[in-house]
XYZ file of C-alpha atoms in Angstrom:
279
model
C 132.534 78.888 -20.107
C 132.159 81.269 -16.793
C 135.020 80.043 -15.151
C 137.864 81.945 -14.006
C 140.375 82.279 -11.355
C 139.521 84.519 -8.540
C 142.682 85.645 -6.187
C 143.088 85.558 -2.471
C 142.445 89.564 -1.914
C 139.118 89.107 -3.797
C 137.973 86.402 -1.935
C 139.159 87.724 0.837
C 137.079 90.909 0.226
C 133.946 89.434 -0.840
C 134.164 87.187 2.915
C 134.261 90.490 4.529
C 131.081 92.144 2.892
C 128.967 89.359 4.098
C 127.605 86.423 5.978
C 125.038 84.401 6.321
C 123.284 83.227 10.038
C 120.885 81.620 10.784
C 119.714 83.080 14.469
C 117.314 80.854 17.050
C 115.942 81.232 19.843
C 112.003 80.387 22.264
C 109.467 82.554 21.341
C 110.012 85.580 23.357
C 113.596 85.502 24.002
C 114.236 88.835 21.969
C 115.498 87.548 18.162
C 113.799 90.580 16.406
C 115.449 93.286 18.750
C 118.682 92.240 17.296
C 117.271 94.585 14.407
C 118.054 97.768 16.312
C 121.371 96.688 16.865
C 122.007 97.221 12.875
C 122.429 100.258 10.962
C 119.170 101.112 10.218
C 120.526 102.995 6.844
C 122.250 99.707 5.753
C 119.680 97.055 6.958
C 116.703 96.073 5.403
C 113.995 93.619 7.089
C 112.087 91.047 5.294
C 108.639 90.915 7.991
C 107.050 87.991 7.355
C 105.613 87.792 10.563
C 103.941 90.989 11.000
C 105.637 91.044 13.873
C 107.991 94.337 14.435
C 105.888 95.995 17.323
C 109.149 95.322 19.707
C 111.095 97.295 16.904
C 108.881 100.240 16.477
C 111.792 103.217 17.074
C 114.038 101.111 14.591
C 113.849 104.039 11.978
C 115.283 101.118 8.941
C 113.031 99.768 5.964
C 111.013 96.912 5.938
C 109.088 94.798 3.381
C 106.203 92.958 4.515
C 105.819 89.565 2.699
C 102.368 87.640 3.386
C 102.747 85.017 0.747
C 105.236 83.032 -0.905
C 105.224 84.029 -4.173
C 106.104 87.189 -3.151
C 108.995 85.565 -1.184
C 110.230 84.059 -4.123
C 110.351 87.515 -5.872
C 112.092 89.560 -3.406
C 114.790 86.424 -3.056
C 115.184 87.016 -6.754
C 115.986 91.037 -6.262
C 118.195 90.541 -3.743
C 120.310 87.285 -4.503
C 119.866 88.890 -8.739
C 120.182 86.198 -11.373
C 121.082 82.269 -11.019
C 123.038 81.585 -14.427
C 121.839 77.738 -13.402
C 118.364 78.607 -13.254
C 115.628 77.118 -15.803
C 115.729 80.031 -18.346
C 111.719 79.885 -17.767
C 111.881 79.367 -14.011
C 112.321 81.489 -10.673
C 115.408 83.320 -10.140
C 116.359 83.190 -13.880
C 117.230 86.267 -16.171
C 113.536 86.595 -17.114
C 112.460 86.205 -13.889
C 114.780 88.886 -12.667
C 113.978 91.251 -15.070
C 110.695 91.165 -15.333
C 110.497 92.085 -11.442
C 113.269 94.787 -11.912
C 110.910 96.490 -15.251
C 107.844 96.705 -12.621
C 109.878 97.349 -9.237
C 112.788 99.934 -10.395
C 112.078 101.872 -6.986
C 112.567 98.497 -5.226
C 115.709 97.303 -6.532
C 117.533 100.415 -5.950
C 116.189 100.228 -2.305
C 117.654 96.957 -2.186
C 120.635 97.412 -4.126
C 121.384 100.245 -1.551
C 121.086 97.677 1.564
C 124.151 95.137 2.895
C 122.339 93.654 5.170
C 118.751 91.541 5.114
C 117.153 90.484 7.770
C 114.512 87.697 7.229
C 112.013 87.170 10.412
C 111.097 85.012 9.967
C 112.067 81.235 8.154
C 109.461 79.898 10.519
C 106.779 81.684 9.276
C 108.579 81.332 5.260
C 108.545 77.312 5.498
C 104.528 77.830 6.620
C 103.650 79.805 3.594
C 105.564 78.122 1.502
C 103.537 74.984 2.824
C 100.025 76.283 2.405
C 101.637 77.355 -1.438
C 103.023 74.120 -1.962
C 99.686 72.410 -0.864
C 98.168 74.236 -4.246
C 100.556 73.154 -6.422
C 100.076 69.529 -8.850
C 102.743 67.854 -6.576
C 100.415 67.793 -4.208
C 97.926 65.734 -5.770
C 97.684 61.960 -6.141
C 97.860 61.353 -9.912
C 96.032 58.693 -9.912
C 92.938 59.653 -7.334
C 93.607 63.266 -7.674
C 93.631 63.436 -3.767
C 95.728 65.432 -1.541
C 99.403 63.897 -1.318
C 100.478 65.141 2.403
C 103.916 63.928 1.171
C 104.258 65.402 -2.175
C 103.626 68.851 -0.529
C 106.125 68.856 2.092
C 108.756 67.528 0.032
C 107.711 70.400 -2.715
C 107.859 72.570 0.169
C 110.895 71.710 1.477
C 112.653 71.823 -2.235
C 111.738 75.537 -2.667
C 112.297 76.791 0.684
C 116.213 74.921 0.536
C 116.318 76.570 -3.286
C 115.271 80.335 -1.907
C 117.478 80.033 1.314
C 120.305 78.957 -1.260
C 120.044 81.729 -3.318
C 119.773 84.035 -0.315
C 122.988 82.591 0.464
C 124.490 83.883 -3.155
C 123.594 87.450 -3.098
C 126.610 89.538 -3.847
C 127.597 91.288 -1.106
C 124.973 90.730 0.788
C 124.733 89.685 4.892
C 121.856 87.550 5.114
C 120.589 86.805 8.815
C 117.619 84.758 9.307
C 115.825 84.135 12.415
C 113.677 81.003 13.483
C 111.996 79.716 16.505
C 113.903 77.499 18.453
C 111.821 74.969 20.020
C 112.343 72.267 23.136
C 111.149 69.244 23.044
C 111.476 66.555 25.693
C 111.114 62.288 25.055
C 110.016 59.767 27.358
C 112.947 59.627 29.194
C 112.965 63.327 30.200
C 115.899 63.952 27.883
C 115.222 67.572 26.362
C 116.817 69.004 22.819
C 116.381 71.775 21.110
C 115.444 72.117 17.366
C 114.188 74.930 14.934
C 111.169 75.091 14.134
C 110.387 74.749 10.593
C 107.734 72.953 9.064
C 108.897 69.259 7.706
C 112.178 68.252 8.678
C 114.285 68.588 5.850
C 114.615 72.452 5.159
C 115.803 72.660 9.045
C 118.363 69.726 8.266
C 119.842 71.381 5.594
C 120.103 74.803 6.170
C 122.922 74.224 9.242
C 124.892 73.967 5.320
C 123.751 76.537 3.621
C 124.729 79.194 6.137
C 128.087 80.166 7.664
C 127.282 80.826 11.238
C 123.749 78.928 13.098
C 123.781 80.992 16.553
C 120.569 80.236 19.517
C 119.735 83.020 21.557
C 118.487 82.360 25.417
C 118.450 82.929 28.708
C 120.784 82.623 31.184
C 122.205 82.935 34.621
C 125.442 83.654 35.849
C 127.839 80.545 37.768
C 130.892 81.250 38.893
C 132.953 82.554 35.927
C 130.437 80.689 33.564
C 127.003 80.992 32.335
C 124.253 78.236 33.448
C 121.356 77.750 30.851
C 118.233 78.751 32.432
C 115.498 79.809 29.882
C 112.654 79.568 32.176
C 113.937 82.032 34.762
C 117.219 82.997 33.452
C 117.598 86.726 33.208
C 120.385 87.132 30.950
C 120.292 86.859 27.245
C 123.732 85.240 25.007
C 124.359 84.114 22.136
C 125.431 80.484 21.770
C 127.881 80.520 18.953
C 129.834 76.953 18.376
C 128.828 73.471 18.070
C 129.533 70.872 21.120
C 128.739 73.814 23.454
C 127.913 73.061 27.127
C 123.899 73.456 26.479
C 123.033 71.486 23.866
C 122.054 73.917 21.579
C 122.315 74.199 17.695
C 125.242 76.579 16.794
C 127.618 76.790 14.460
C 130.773 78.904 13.993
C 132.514 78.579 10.365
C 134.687 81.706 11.136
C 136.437 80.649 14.329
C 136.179 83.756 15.605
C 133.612 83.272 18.605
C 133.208 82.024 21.740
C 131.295 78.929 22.972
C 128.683 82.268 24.124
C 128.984 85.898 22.992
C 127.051 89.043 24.202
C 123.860 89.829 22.629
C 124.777 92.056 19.781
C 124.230 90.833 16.472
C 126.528 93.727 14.621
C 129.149 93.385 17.217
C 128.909 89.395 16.668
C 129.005 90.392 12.880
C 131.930 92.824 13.415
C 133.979 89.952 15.391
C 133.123 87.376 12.854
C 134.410 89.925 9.792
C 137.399 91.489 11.332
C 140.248 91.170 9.561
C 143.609 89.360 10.764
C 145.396 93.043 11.145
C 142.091 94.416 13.077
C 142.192 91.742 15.181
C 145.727 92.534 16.080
């Protein structure tokens, strides 16, 4: 048995080497030029977007992931070995060390990193679709047809497993950035929701991470901020849930405000500081 006791200065400890966001925001708004605002020494980005022209001087490493088999393989060097894993499966022992026997150059890059930063889990959930769309699930067993359903649900099963063991890796902050998308009903009432493909991987992952921030535009009223991200022309971070704009955030710290300046390692410093820091 694995148990054991772990004591309040450990825990303590291992909640200030990392945390896990999820980070929204419209096409556009500026999520990936949060990058330069981390150490570029201590940061690595996971590109699977192709899409790091606005971070060109960011001088930090980056791995570019076009598939999502390869997902699955750097989520199992970073986030290491799942002791509840199928001993044949992903994220197992043999998993793990297989990939560590033909990537030793890779795992010390990433053992040398504290922070990942995944960009995007929009474009993850849509390779992990066209994957899951190969796979038997996918398949009527009794016409041998294509089973829409059986492939999102497959989908949305290994996306929520990698995210998960994202979630795990020791001593890792894990920030992952999405599209945030409006949509409007008949009745003109408009909400915001990440886009992810299915619905179930964007239900669930508010629970798998610690903090869910948006990013958008704004404009200054009064001593507040009015949400304006057509012509707004100042960017915040929206940081707790109930806020004043109706979009999705989440703050398991209770360290932020409703909206917080648009500095992801400041917002990471506030969110980590410790009761005596804080003074």
């Amino acid at each position: 048995m694995a148990l054991r006791i772990v004591s309040a200065d450990e825990r303590l400890s291992r909640a200030a080497n990392k945390t896990t966001v999820a980070l929204f925001g419209p096409t556009g708004v500026g999520k990936t030029t949060q990058l330069v605002t981390l150490p570029a020494e201590e940061a690595i980005c996971i590109d699977l977007e192709a899409g790091l022209k606005s971070v060109q001087d960011w001088r930090g490493d980056s791995i570019p992931v076009r598939c999502f088999d390869d997902a699955i393989d750097i989520a199992c060097l970073i986030g290491g070995v799942n002791p509840a894993a199928d001993p044949n499966g992903v994220f197992s022992e043999a998993h793990y060390q297989h990939l560590a026997s033909a990537h030793p150059d890779l795992v010390r890059l990433l053992a040398a990193k504290s922070t990942v930063f995944l960009d995007s889990i929009t474009d993850l959930t849509r390779q992990a679709m066209v994957w899951a769309k190969t796979r038997p699930e996918a398949f009527s067993e009794k016409t041998g047809k294509p089973d829409t359903r059986g492939a999102y649900g497959l989908m949305a099963r290994e996306v929520i497993g990698l995210l998960k063991h994202l979630q795990h890796a020791p001593g890792k902050t894990v920030i992952m950035v999405g599209i945030l998308e409006r949509f409007t009903d008949d009745f003109g009432k408009v909400t915001w929701q990440p886009q992810m493909e299915g619905g179930k991987a964007a239900r669930e992952l508010p629970g798998i991470v610690d903090q869910v921030v948006s990013m958008s535009l704004f404009a200054r009223e009064g001593d507040g901020w009015r949400h304006d991200p057509e012509r707004g022309t100042e960017r915040r971070l929206v940081c707790r849930a109930g806020n004043a704009f109706g979009l999705p955030a989440k703050d398991r710290s209770g360290r932020l405000d409703e909206t917080e300046p648009p500095d992801l390692a400041a917002l990471l410093r506030k969110i980590n500081a410790t009761r005596t820091s804080q003074g």
